[in-house]
Coordinates of C-alpha atoms and ligand atoms in Angstrom, one line a residue:
M1151 CA -20.7 10.7 -22.4
T1152 CA -22.5 8.3 -25.2
E1153 CA -22.9 10.2 -28.6
R1154 CA -26.0 11.5 -29.1
Y1155 CA -26.2 12.8 -32.1
P1156 CA -24.5 9.7 -35.2
H1157 CA -26.6 10.1 -37.9
L1158 CA -25.4 14.5 -37.5
K1159 CA -22.0 13.4 -37.4
V1160 CA -22.0 11.4 -40.2
E1161 CA -24.5 12.8 -42.7
D1162 CA -24.3 16.6 -41.3
P1163 CA -21.3 17.9 -39.9
E1164 CA -22.0 21.1 -39.9
I1165 CA -25.0 20.5 -37.7
Y1166 CA -23.2 18.2 -35.3
D1167 CA -20.5 20.7 -35.0
L1168 CA -22.6 23.4 -33.8
I1169 CA -24.5 21.4 -31.4
Q1170 CA -20.8 20.0 -29.9
K1171 CA -20.2 23.6 -29.4
Q1172 CA -23.2 24.9 -27.7
A1173 CA -22.3 21.7 -25.4
E1174 CA -19.8 22.6 -24.9
F1175 CA -20.4 26.2 -23.7
E1176 CA -23.4 25.6 -21.9
S1177 CA -21.1 23.3 -19.7
T1178 CA -18.5 25.5 -18.9
T1179 CA -20.0 29.1 -18.2
L1180 CA -23.1 29.9 -15.5
K1181 CA -25.9 29.6 -17.5
M1182 CA -27.9 33.1 -16.1
I1183 CA -30.9 34.2 -18.3
A1184 CA -33.5 34.3 -16.2
S1185 CA -35.7 32.5 -18.8
E1186 CA -33.4 29.3 -19.5
S1187 CA -33.0 25.8 -17.6
F1188 CA -32.3 22.2 -19.2
A1189 CA -34.6 19.9 -20.5
S1190 CA -34.1 16.5 -19.8
L1191 CA -33.2 13.3 -21.7
R1192 CA -36.7 12.3 -22.2
V1193 CA -37.6 15.5 -23.1
M1194 CA -35.7 15.5 -25.8
E1195 CA -36.1 12.1 -27.0
A1196 CA -40.2 12.4 -27.3
C1197 CA -39.5 16.1 -29.8
G1198 CA -37.2 13.2 -31.3
S1199 CA -39.4 11.5 -32.1
I1200 CA -41.7 10.3 -35.2
F1201 CA -44.6 11.9 -34.2
T1202 CA -43.1 15.4 -36.2
N1203 CA -44.3 13.8 -39.0
K1204 CA -47.8 13.3 -38.2
Y1205 CA -50.6 16.0 -39.1
A1206 CA -53.4 15.8 -36.4
E1207 CA -55.2 19.4 -37.5
G1208 CA -58.3 20.3 -34.9
Y1209 CA -58.5 18.4 -30.7
P1210 CA -58.5 14.0 -30.2
G1211 CA -61.4 12.8 -30.9
A1212 CA -62.2 15.6 -33.4
R1213 CA -59.6 15.4 -36.1
Y1214 CA -58.8 16.4 -39.5
Y1215 CA -56.9 13.7 -40.3
E1216 CA -57.1 10.0 -39.7
G1217 CA -54.4 7.7 -38.4
N1218 CA -54.5 9.9 -35.4
E1219 CA -54.9 7.2 -32.3
F1220 CA -51.9 7.8 -31.1
A1221 CA -51.7 11.1 -31.6
D1222 CA -55.1 11.2 -29.7
G1223 CA -53.1 9.3 -26.5
I1224 CA -50.4 12.1 -26.9
E1225 CA -52.3 15.1 -27.4
N1226 CA -54.9 13.6 -24.1
L1227 CA -51.6 12.7 -21.7
A1228 CA -50.0 16.5 -22.1
R1229 CA -53.8 17.8 -21.3
D1230 CA -54.7 15.5 -18.7
R1231 CA -51.0 16.3 -16.8
A1232 CA -51.1 20.0 -17.7
K1233 CA -54.7 20.3 -15.9
E1234 CA -53.5 18.0 -12.7
L1235 CA -50.2 20.1 -12.2
F1236 CA -52.6 23.3 -11.7
G1237 CA -55.6 22.8 -10.9
A1238 CA -57.0 23.9 -14.1
E1239 CA -60.6 22.5 -15.4
H1240 CA -59.0 22.9 -19.4
A1241 CA -56.0 23.0 -20.9
N1242 CA -54.8 23.1 -24.3
V1243 CA -51.2 22.4 -25.3
Q1244 CA -51.2 23.3 -28.3
P1245 CA -49.4 26.4 -28.6
Y1246 CA -46.7 26.9 -30.9
S1247 CA -44.3 28.8 -28.3
G1248 CA -45.9 31.7 -25.5
S1249 CA -46.3 34.0 -27.5
P1250 CA -48.8 32.6 -29.9
A1251 CA -50.3 31.5 -26.9
N1252 CA -51.2 34.5 -26.0
Q1253 CA -51.8 36.0 -28.9
A1254 CA -54.8 33.2 -28.6
V1255 CA -56.1 34.3 -25.4
Y1256 CA -56.8 37.8 -27.7
R1257 CA -58.0 35.9 -29.7
A1258 CA -59.9 34.4 -27.6
L1259 CA -61.0 36.8 -25.4
L1260 CA -61.2 40.5 -27.5
K1261 CA -61.9 42.0 -30.4
P1262 CA -59.4 44.5 -31.8
G1263 CA -58.9 48.3 -30.7
D1264 CA -60.4 47.0 -27.2
K1265 CA -58.3 48.1 -24.0
I1266 CA -55.8 46.7 -22.8
M1267 CA -53.7 46.8 -19.5
G1268 CA -50.6 45.2 -19.6
M1269 CA -47.0 46.1 -18.8
P1270 CA -44.4 47.5 -20.6
V1271 CA -41.3 45.7 -21.8
S1272 CA -39.7 48.3 -21.0
E1273 CA -41.3 48.1 -17.5
G1274 CA -40.9 44.3 -17.1
G1275 CA -43.7 42.9 -19.1
H1276 CA -43.4 40.6 -22.3
L1277 CA -44.2 42.1 -25.9
T1278 CA -47.7 40.6 -26.3
H1279 CA -48.8 42.4 -23.5
G1280 CA -49.4 45.5 -25.7
W1281 CA -45.7 46.8 -26.6
K1282 CA -46.1 48.2 -29.4
V1283 CA -43.7 46.6 -31.5
S1284 CA -46.1 43.3 -31.4
F1285 CA -49.2 42.9 -32.7
S1286 CA -50.6 43.3 -29.0
G1287 CA -49.7 47.1 -29.3
Q1288 CA -50.6 47.5 -32.8
D1289 CA -54.3 45.9 -33.3
Y1290 CA -55.2 47.0 -29.4
V1291 CA -54.0 49.7 -27.0
Q1292 CA -52.1 49.3 -23.7
V1293 CA -53.4 50.9 -20.7
P1294 CA -49.8 50.7 -19.3
Y1295 CA -48.7 50.1 -15.3
G1296 CA -46.1 49.5 -13.6
P1297 CA -43.7 49.3 -10.7
D1298 CA -42.8 52.3 -8.5
P1299 CA -40.1 54.2 -9.8
E1300 CA -38.5 54.2 -6.5
T1301 CA -39.6 51.0 -5.0
G1302 CA -39.4 48.3 -7.7
H1303 CA -43.2 46.9 -6.6
I1304 CA -46.4 46.9 -7.8
D1305 CA -48.6 48.8 -6.2
M1306 CA -52.1 47.3 -6.3
N1307 CA -54.0 50.7 -5.5
K1308 CA -52.0 52.2 -8.5
V1309 CA -53.0 49.3 -10.5
R1310 CA -57.1 49.8 -9.3
E1311 CA -56.6 53.6 -9.5
I1312 CA -55.3 53.4 -13.3
A1313 CA -57.9 50.5 -13.9
L1314 CA -61.0 52.3 -12.5
A1315 CA -60.1 55.4 -14.9
E1316 CA -59.4 53.4 -18.2
R1317 CA -61.7 50.6 -18.1
P1318 CA -59.6 47.9 -19.4
K1319 CA -61.5 44.5 -21.1
M1320 CA -58.8 42.5 -19.7
I1321 CA -55.9 43.1 -17.7
W1322 CA -52.6 40.8 -18.2
A1323 CA -51.0 39.6 -14.8
G1324 CA -47.6 38.5 -15.6
T1325 CA -43.9 39.6 -16.4
S1326 CA -40.3 38.4 -17.6
A1327 CA -38.3 40.7 -15.8
Y1328 CA -40.1 41.4 -12.2
P1329 CA -38.0 40.2 -9.1
H1330 CA -41.5 40.3 -6.2
L1331 CA -44.7 37.9 -6.3
L1332 CA -47.8 39.0 -8.3
D1333 CA -50.3 39.1 -5.8
Y1334 CA -53.4 37.9 -8.4
S1335 CA -56.1 38.0 -5.8
A1336 CA -55.7 41.7 -5.3
F1337 CA -55.8 42.0 -9.6
A1338 CA -59.0 39.2 -9.3
D1339 CA -61.0 42.3 -7.3
I1340 CA -59.5 45.1 -9.7
A1341 CA -61.0 42.8 -12.3
R1342 CA -64.8 41.9 -10.7
E1343 CA -64.9 46.2 -9.5
I1344 CA -64.8 47.0 -14.2
D1345 CA -65.8 43.7 -15.8
A1346 CA -62.8 42.7 -17.2
Y1347 CA -61.1 39.8 -17.7
L1348 CA -58.5 38.5 -15.5
V1349 CA -55.4 36.8 -17.4
A1350 CA -51.4 36.2 -15.5
D1351 CA -48.8 35.0 -17.9
I1352 CA -46.8 32.5 -16.2
A1353 CA -44.6 31.3 -18.8
H1354 CA -41.6 32.8 -16.1
I1355 CA -43.1 31.2 -12.9
N1356 CA -44.3 28.0 -13.4
A1357 CA -42.1 25.9 -11.7
L1358 CA -42.8 28.5 -8.5
I1359 CA -46.1 28.0 -9.1
I1360 CA -46.3 24.1 -9.4
A1361 CA -43.5 24.2 -5.9
G1362 CA -46.3 26.4 -4.0
V1363 CA -43.2 29.6 -3.8
H1364 CA -45.8 31.9 -5.7
P1365 CA -49.0 32.9 -5.5
D1366 CA -51.7 30.8 -7.6
P1367 CA -53.5 32.3 -10.2
V1368 CA -55.7 29.2 -11.3
P1369 CA -58.7 30.3 -8.7
Y1370 CA -58.7 33.2 -9.2
C1371 CA -58.2 34.0 -13.5
D1372 CA -60.5 33.5 -16.4
I1373 CA -57.2 32.5 -18.3
V1374 CA -53.9 31.2 -17.4
S1375 CA -51.1 31.2 -20.3
S1376 CA -47.4 30.0 -19.6
T1377 CA -44.8 28.2 -22.0
A1378 CA -43.7 24.7 -21.4
H1379 CA -40.0 25.9 -21.5
K1380 CA -38.7 28.1 -19.8
M1381 CA -37.6 26.6 -15.9
L1382 CA -40.7 24.3 -16.6
R1383 CA -37.8 22.4 -19.0
G1384 CA -39.7 21.4 -21.4
P1385 CA -39.6 21.8 -25.0
R1386 CA -40.6 25.6 -26.8
A1387 CA -44.0 25.4 -26.9
G1388 CA -47.3 27.5 -25.0
F1389 CA -50.1 26.8 -23.2
L1390 CA -53.5 27.6 -22.2
L1391 CA -55.6 26.9 -18.8
S1392 CA -58.7 28.1 -18.5
K1393 CA -62.2 27.7 -16.8
I1394 CA -65.0 25.7 -19.4
D1395 CA -68.1 29.2 -18.4
D1396 CA -67.1 32.3 -19.6
R1397 CA -68.2 35.3 -16.3
Y1398 CA -68.5 37.7 -19.0
Q1399 CA -70.0 35.1 -21.7
Q1400 CA -73.6 37.6 -21.3
K1401 CA -72.0 41.1 -21.2
Y1402 CA -68.8 40.4 -24.0
H1403 CA -70.1 36.8 -25.6
A1404 CA -73.9 36.9 -25.6
T1405 CA -74.1 35.9 -29.5
S1406 CA -71.6 33.1 -29.1
K1407 CA -72.3 29.8 -28.7
F1408 CA -69.0 29.0 -27.0
N1409 CA -68.4 28.9 -23.6
L1410 CA -65.0 30.0 -22.2
A1411 CA -62.6 26.8 -23.1
Q1412 CA -64.5 26.5 -26.4
R1413 CA -63.8 30.1 -27.3
V1414 CA -59.5 29.7 -26.2
D1415 CA -59.0 26.0 -28.3
R1416 CA -61.2 27.5 -31.5
A1417 CA -58.9 30.3 -30.9
V1418 CA -55.6 28.4 -31.1
F1419 CA -57.3 26.1 -34.2
P1420 CA -57.9 27.6 -36.7
G1421 CA -57.9 30.5 -35.6
L1422 CA -54.2 31.0 -35.7
Q1423 CA -52.5 27.8 -35.9
G1424 CA -53.0 25.1 -38.5
G1425 CA -51.7 21.5 -37.4
P1426 CA -50.4 21.4 -34.2
H1427 CA -46.7 20.5 -33.7
L1428 CA -47.6 16.4 -32.0
H1429 CA -43.8 15.7 -30.6
I1430 CA -42.8 18.6 -28.8
I1431 CA -46.8 18.2 -27.1
A1432 CA -44.9 15.2 -26.9
G1433 CA -42.4 16.2 -25.0
M1434 CA -44.2 18.7 -22.8
A1435 CA -46.1 15.9 -21.8
A1436 CA -42.6 14.2 -20.7
A1437 CA -42.2 17.7 -18.5
F1438 CA -45.0 17.6 -16.9
K1439 CA -44.8 13.7 -16.1
F1440 CA -42.0 15.9 -14.1
A1441 CA -43.8 18.2 -13.1
L1442 CA -45.5 16.3 -10.6
S1443 CA -43.1 15.0 -9.2
D1444 CA -41.8 15.9 -5.8
E1445 CA -37.9 16.5 -7.2
F1446 CA -39.3 19.1 -8.8
K1447 CA -41.1 21.1 -6.2
D1448 CA -37.8 20.7 -4.3
Y1449 CA -36.4 22.6 -7.7
G1450 CA -38.8 25.4 -7.7
Q1451 CA -37.7 25.3 -4.2
Q1452 CA -34.5 25.8 -4.9
I1453 CA -35.3 28.3 -7.9
V1454 CA -36.2 30.9 -4.7
K1455 CA -33.6 30.0 -1.9
N1456 CA -31.2 29.9 -4.8
A1457 CA -31.6 33.8 -6.0
K1458 CA -32.4 34.7 -2.6
A1459 CA -28.5 33.4 -1.0
L1460 CA -27.2 35.3 -4.7
A1461 CA -29.1 38.5 -3.8
A1462 CA -28.0 38.6 -0.5
A1463 CA -24.4 37.0 -1.4
L1464 CA -24.3 40.3 -3.6
M1465 CA -26.1 42.7 -1.3
A1466 CA -23.1 41.9 0.8
R1467 CA -20.9 43.5 -1.9
G1468 CA -22.2 46.7 -1.5
Y1469 CA -24.8 46.0 -5.0
D1470 CA -27.7 47.7 -5.4
L1471 CA -30.5 45.2 -6.4
A1472 CA -33.7 46.7 -8.5
G1473 CA -36.6 46.0 -5.9
G1474 CA -34.2 45.4 -2.6
G1475 CA -33.7 41.8 -3.6
T1476 CA -36.5 39.3 -5.1
D1477 CA -38.9 36.2 -3.9
T1478 CA -38.4 34.3 -7.8
H1479 CA -35.7 33.1 -9.2
L1480 CA -34.3 36.3 -10.7
L1481 CA -32.4 39.3 -9.2
I1482 CA -31.7 42.8 -11.4
L1483 CA -28.1 44.2 -11.1
D1484 CA -29.1 47.8 -10.0
F1485 CA -26.1 50.3 -12.2
R1486 CA -28.3 53.4 -12.5
K1487 CA -25.1 54.5 -9.4
K1488 CA -22.3 53.4 -11.1
D1489 CA -20.2 55.2 -14.3
F1490 CA -21.0 51.9 -16.2
T1491 CA -24.4 50.9 -18.3
G1492 CA -26.0 47.3 -18.1
K1493 CA -24.9 46.3 -21.5
D1494 CA -21.2 46.9 -20.7
A1495 CA -21.8 45.2 -17.4
S1496 CA -23.7 42.2 -19.2
K1497 CA -20.9 41.8 -22.2
A1498 CA -18.5 41.4 -19.3
L1499 CA -19.6 39.2 -17.0
A1500 CA -20.4 37.2 -20.5
K1501 CA -16.5 37.2 -21.4
C1502 CA -15.8 35.9 -18.1
G1503 CA -18.5 32.9 -18.4
I1504 CA -21.7 34.7 -16.7
I1505 CA -24.4 34.6 -19.0
G1506 CA -27.3 36.7 -18.6
N1507 CA -28.6 39.7 -20.2
F1508 CA -28.9 44.1 -20.1
N1509 CA -32.3 45.1 -18.4
M1510 CA -33.7 48.5 -17.6
V1511 CA -34.1 48.7 -13.8
P1512 CA -37.4 50.6 -12.6
G1513 CA -36.2 53.9 -13.1
D1514 CA -33.4 53.9 -14.8
H1515 CA -32.3 57.1 -16.4
R1516 CA -30.5 55.2 -19.4
S1517 CA -31.9 54.0 -22.7
P1518 CA -33.5 50.6 -23.5
F1519 CA -30.4 49.8 -25.9
V1520 CA -27.6 49.7 -22.9
T1521 CA -29.6 49.7 -20.0
S1522 CA -28.3 50.1 -16.1
G1523 CA -29.4 47.1 -14.7
V1524 CA -28.2 43.0 -15.8
R1525 CA -30.7 40.4 -15.8
L1526 CA -29.8 36.6 -13.7
G1527 CA -31.8 34.3 -12.8
T1528 CA -31.5 31.0 -11.2
P1529 CA -33.0 27.8 -12.8
S1530 CA -30.8 26.7 -15.1
L1531 CA -27.5 26.6 -12.0
T1532 CA -30.8 25.0 -9.9
S1533 CA -30.7 22.0 -12.5
M1534 CA -27.4 21.5 -12.1
G1535 CA -27.4 20.8 -9.1
M1536 CA -26.1 24.3 -7.3
K1537 CA -27.5 25.2 -3.5
E1538 CA -26.4 28.3 -1.4
A1539 CA -23.4 27.7 -0.8
D1540 CA -22.1 28.1 -4.0
M1541 CA -24.5 30.8 -4.8
E1542 CA -21.6 32.8 -2.5
K1543 CA -18.8 31.9 -5.5
V1544 CA -21.5 33.1 -7.7
A1545 CA -21.5 36.7 -6.2
A1546 CA -18.3 36.4 -5.6
W1547 CA -16.8 36.2 -9.0
I1548 CA -20.6 38.6 -10.0
D1549 CA -18.2 40.5 -7.7
R1550 CA -15.2 40.4 -9.4
V1551 CA -16.1 41.3 -13.0
C1552 CA -18.0 44.3 -12.0
Q1553 CA -14.4 45.5 -9.7
N1554 CA -12.5 45.0 -12.9
I1555 CA -14.5 46.2 -15.5
D1556 CA -12.7 48.7 -17.4
K1557 CA -10.2 46.1 -17.8
I1558 CA -11.9 43.0 -18.0
D1559 CA -9.4 41.5 -20.6
D1560 CA -7.2 40.6 -18.4
V1561 CA -9.2 39.1 -16.0
A1562 CA -11.7 37.2 -18.2
P1563 CA -9.5 34.3 -18.6
A1564 CA -8.9 33.3 -15.4
I1565 CA -12.4 33.7 -14.2
R1566 CA -13.4 32.1 -17.3
Q1567 CA -11.4 29.1 -16.8
E1568 CA -12.4 29.1 -12.9
I1569 CA -16.1 28.9 -14.3
A1570 CA -15.5 25.9 -15.7
D1571 CA -13.8 23.8 -13.7
F1572 CA -16.0 24.7 -11.1
C1573 CA -18.5 24.2 -14.0
K1574 CA -16.8 19.9 -14.3
S1575 CA -18.2 19.1 -10.8
F1576 CA -21.9 19.5 -11.7
K1577 CA -24.4 16.7 -13.9
I1578 CA -26.2 18.9 -16.6
P1579 CA -29.4 17.8 -17.5
G1580 CA -29.5 16.7 -21.4
I1581 CA -25.5 17.5 -22.1
S1582 CA -23.6 15.1 -18.9
E1583 CA -26.9 13.2 -17.4
Ligands
PLP1127 C1 -41.0 34.5 -22.7 C2 -42.6 35.3 -22.3 C3 -43.2 35.3 -23.1 C4 -43.2 33.8 -24.4 O1 -43.0 33.0 -24.9 P1 -41.9 33.3 -26.2 O2 -41.9 31.2 -26.6 O3 -41.0 33.3 -26.7 O4 -42.9 33.3 -27.1 C5 -44.5 35.0 -23.0 N1 -44.9 35.8 -21.7 C6 -43.7 36.2 -20.7 C7 -44.8 36.7 -19.9 C8 -43.1 35.7 -21.2 O5 -41.3 35.6 -20.5

């Protein structure tokens, strides 16, 4: 490996040391947090560029600072590539991350106190979909829906019943811990029936949509919100795709002279943010270019093949999975019948080099602080080049950890070493590429 951080190494060894340790850790463990993957060196080069210095409040062609000819070039590249990638009419690439992007959605569409429909975090939704500790649950009223506790699937008839009874002004279709596909067309029918906005939050599944292995929300939704990191492998940032014209302009915004795209832009800047992070936007543009390639589509498809192979291998060993398996990039091991908790299992797995997180399962009887589930995802392993046959090995390690959970310290060093050796046979983007 060539020296990546020569200046830090000499001038700030404390930071350098921690970066090296993290790189070593990530090169010797199975990174199975469902929301993570590996950004490429070209993404990191763009993010580490001199655009970190530039102020560019406003949008391309309409800045409040001078000297933005090349900044406009960067932002236009990112916007155009985002539109091409998703077939969207309008793109805003300025949100600092996924949560600020969602904040902008609220500001563009609603008034504080409005009712929105979203999944609680405990059911697999995101904080920003109306969860009570977040601004979204404090400034707006969440009408909850979620997967059926028996089947683990979202029942669209139930969603419709709740929507008709509660008549929210906006519906979130998006999840952080749901292993199945979302039916945006059915969500759109429901939203139209009650004159509600439909917003898809594809932070977790953007690459699956690009690869054509998850339904496409863009034709059905007023706004689509996403992160650029997670499986998209860009920098930590958010972006918003939208229609240009507002379906409910006359009903909800009759006095506004701005269309939907303009309201989204105004909500991001100056509504919520100041200067855009141009270095990060450069990294997004680099990630979008890669995402437009056939190689990326193969990656997106392989993520799901790997998750399905892992799910099958675990079920063959007698493990229960929430919702009976997966159609996406993640699966949730269901330990409701075991006497150990999700937290026990995720700690034991981490000791052995399998890094995931504990997670509620549908119908969980345990508290959110311990849970009965562990969420595992395949994007990072897929970025390393793993295939279905490798998932068989991963399942065998997971099984050994769970079988030995009450004497984990005895078995951990050996498993940790086997996994470290296994990881050496793969090239890790951004680390050993
Ligand atoms: C990760 C995620 C976000 C927020 O992303 P941050 O960048 O962490 O703020 C939003 N929505 C969903 C569904 C997510 O999974």
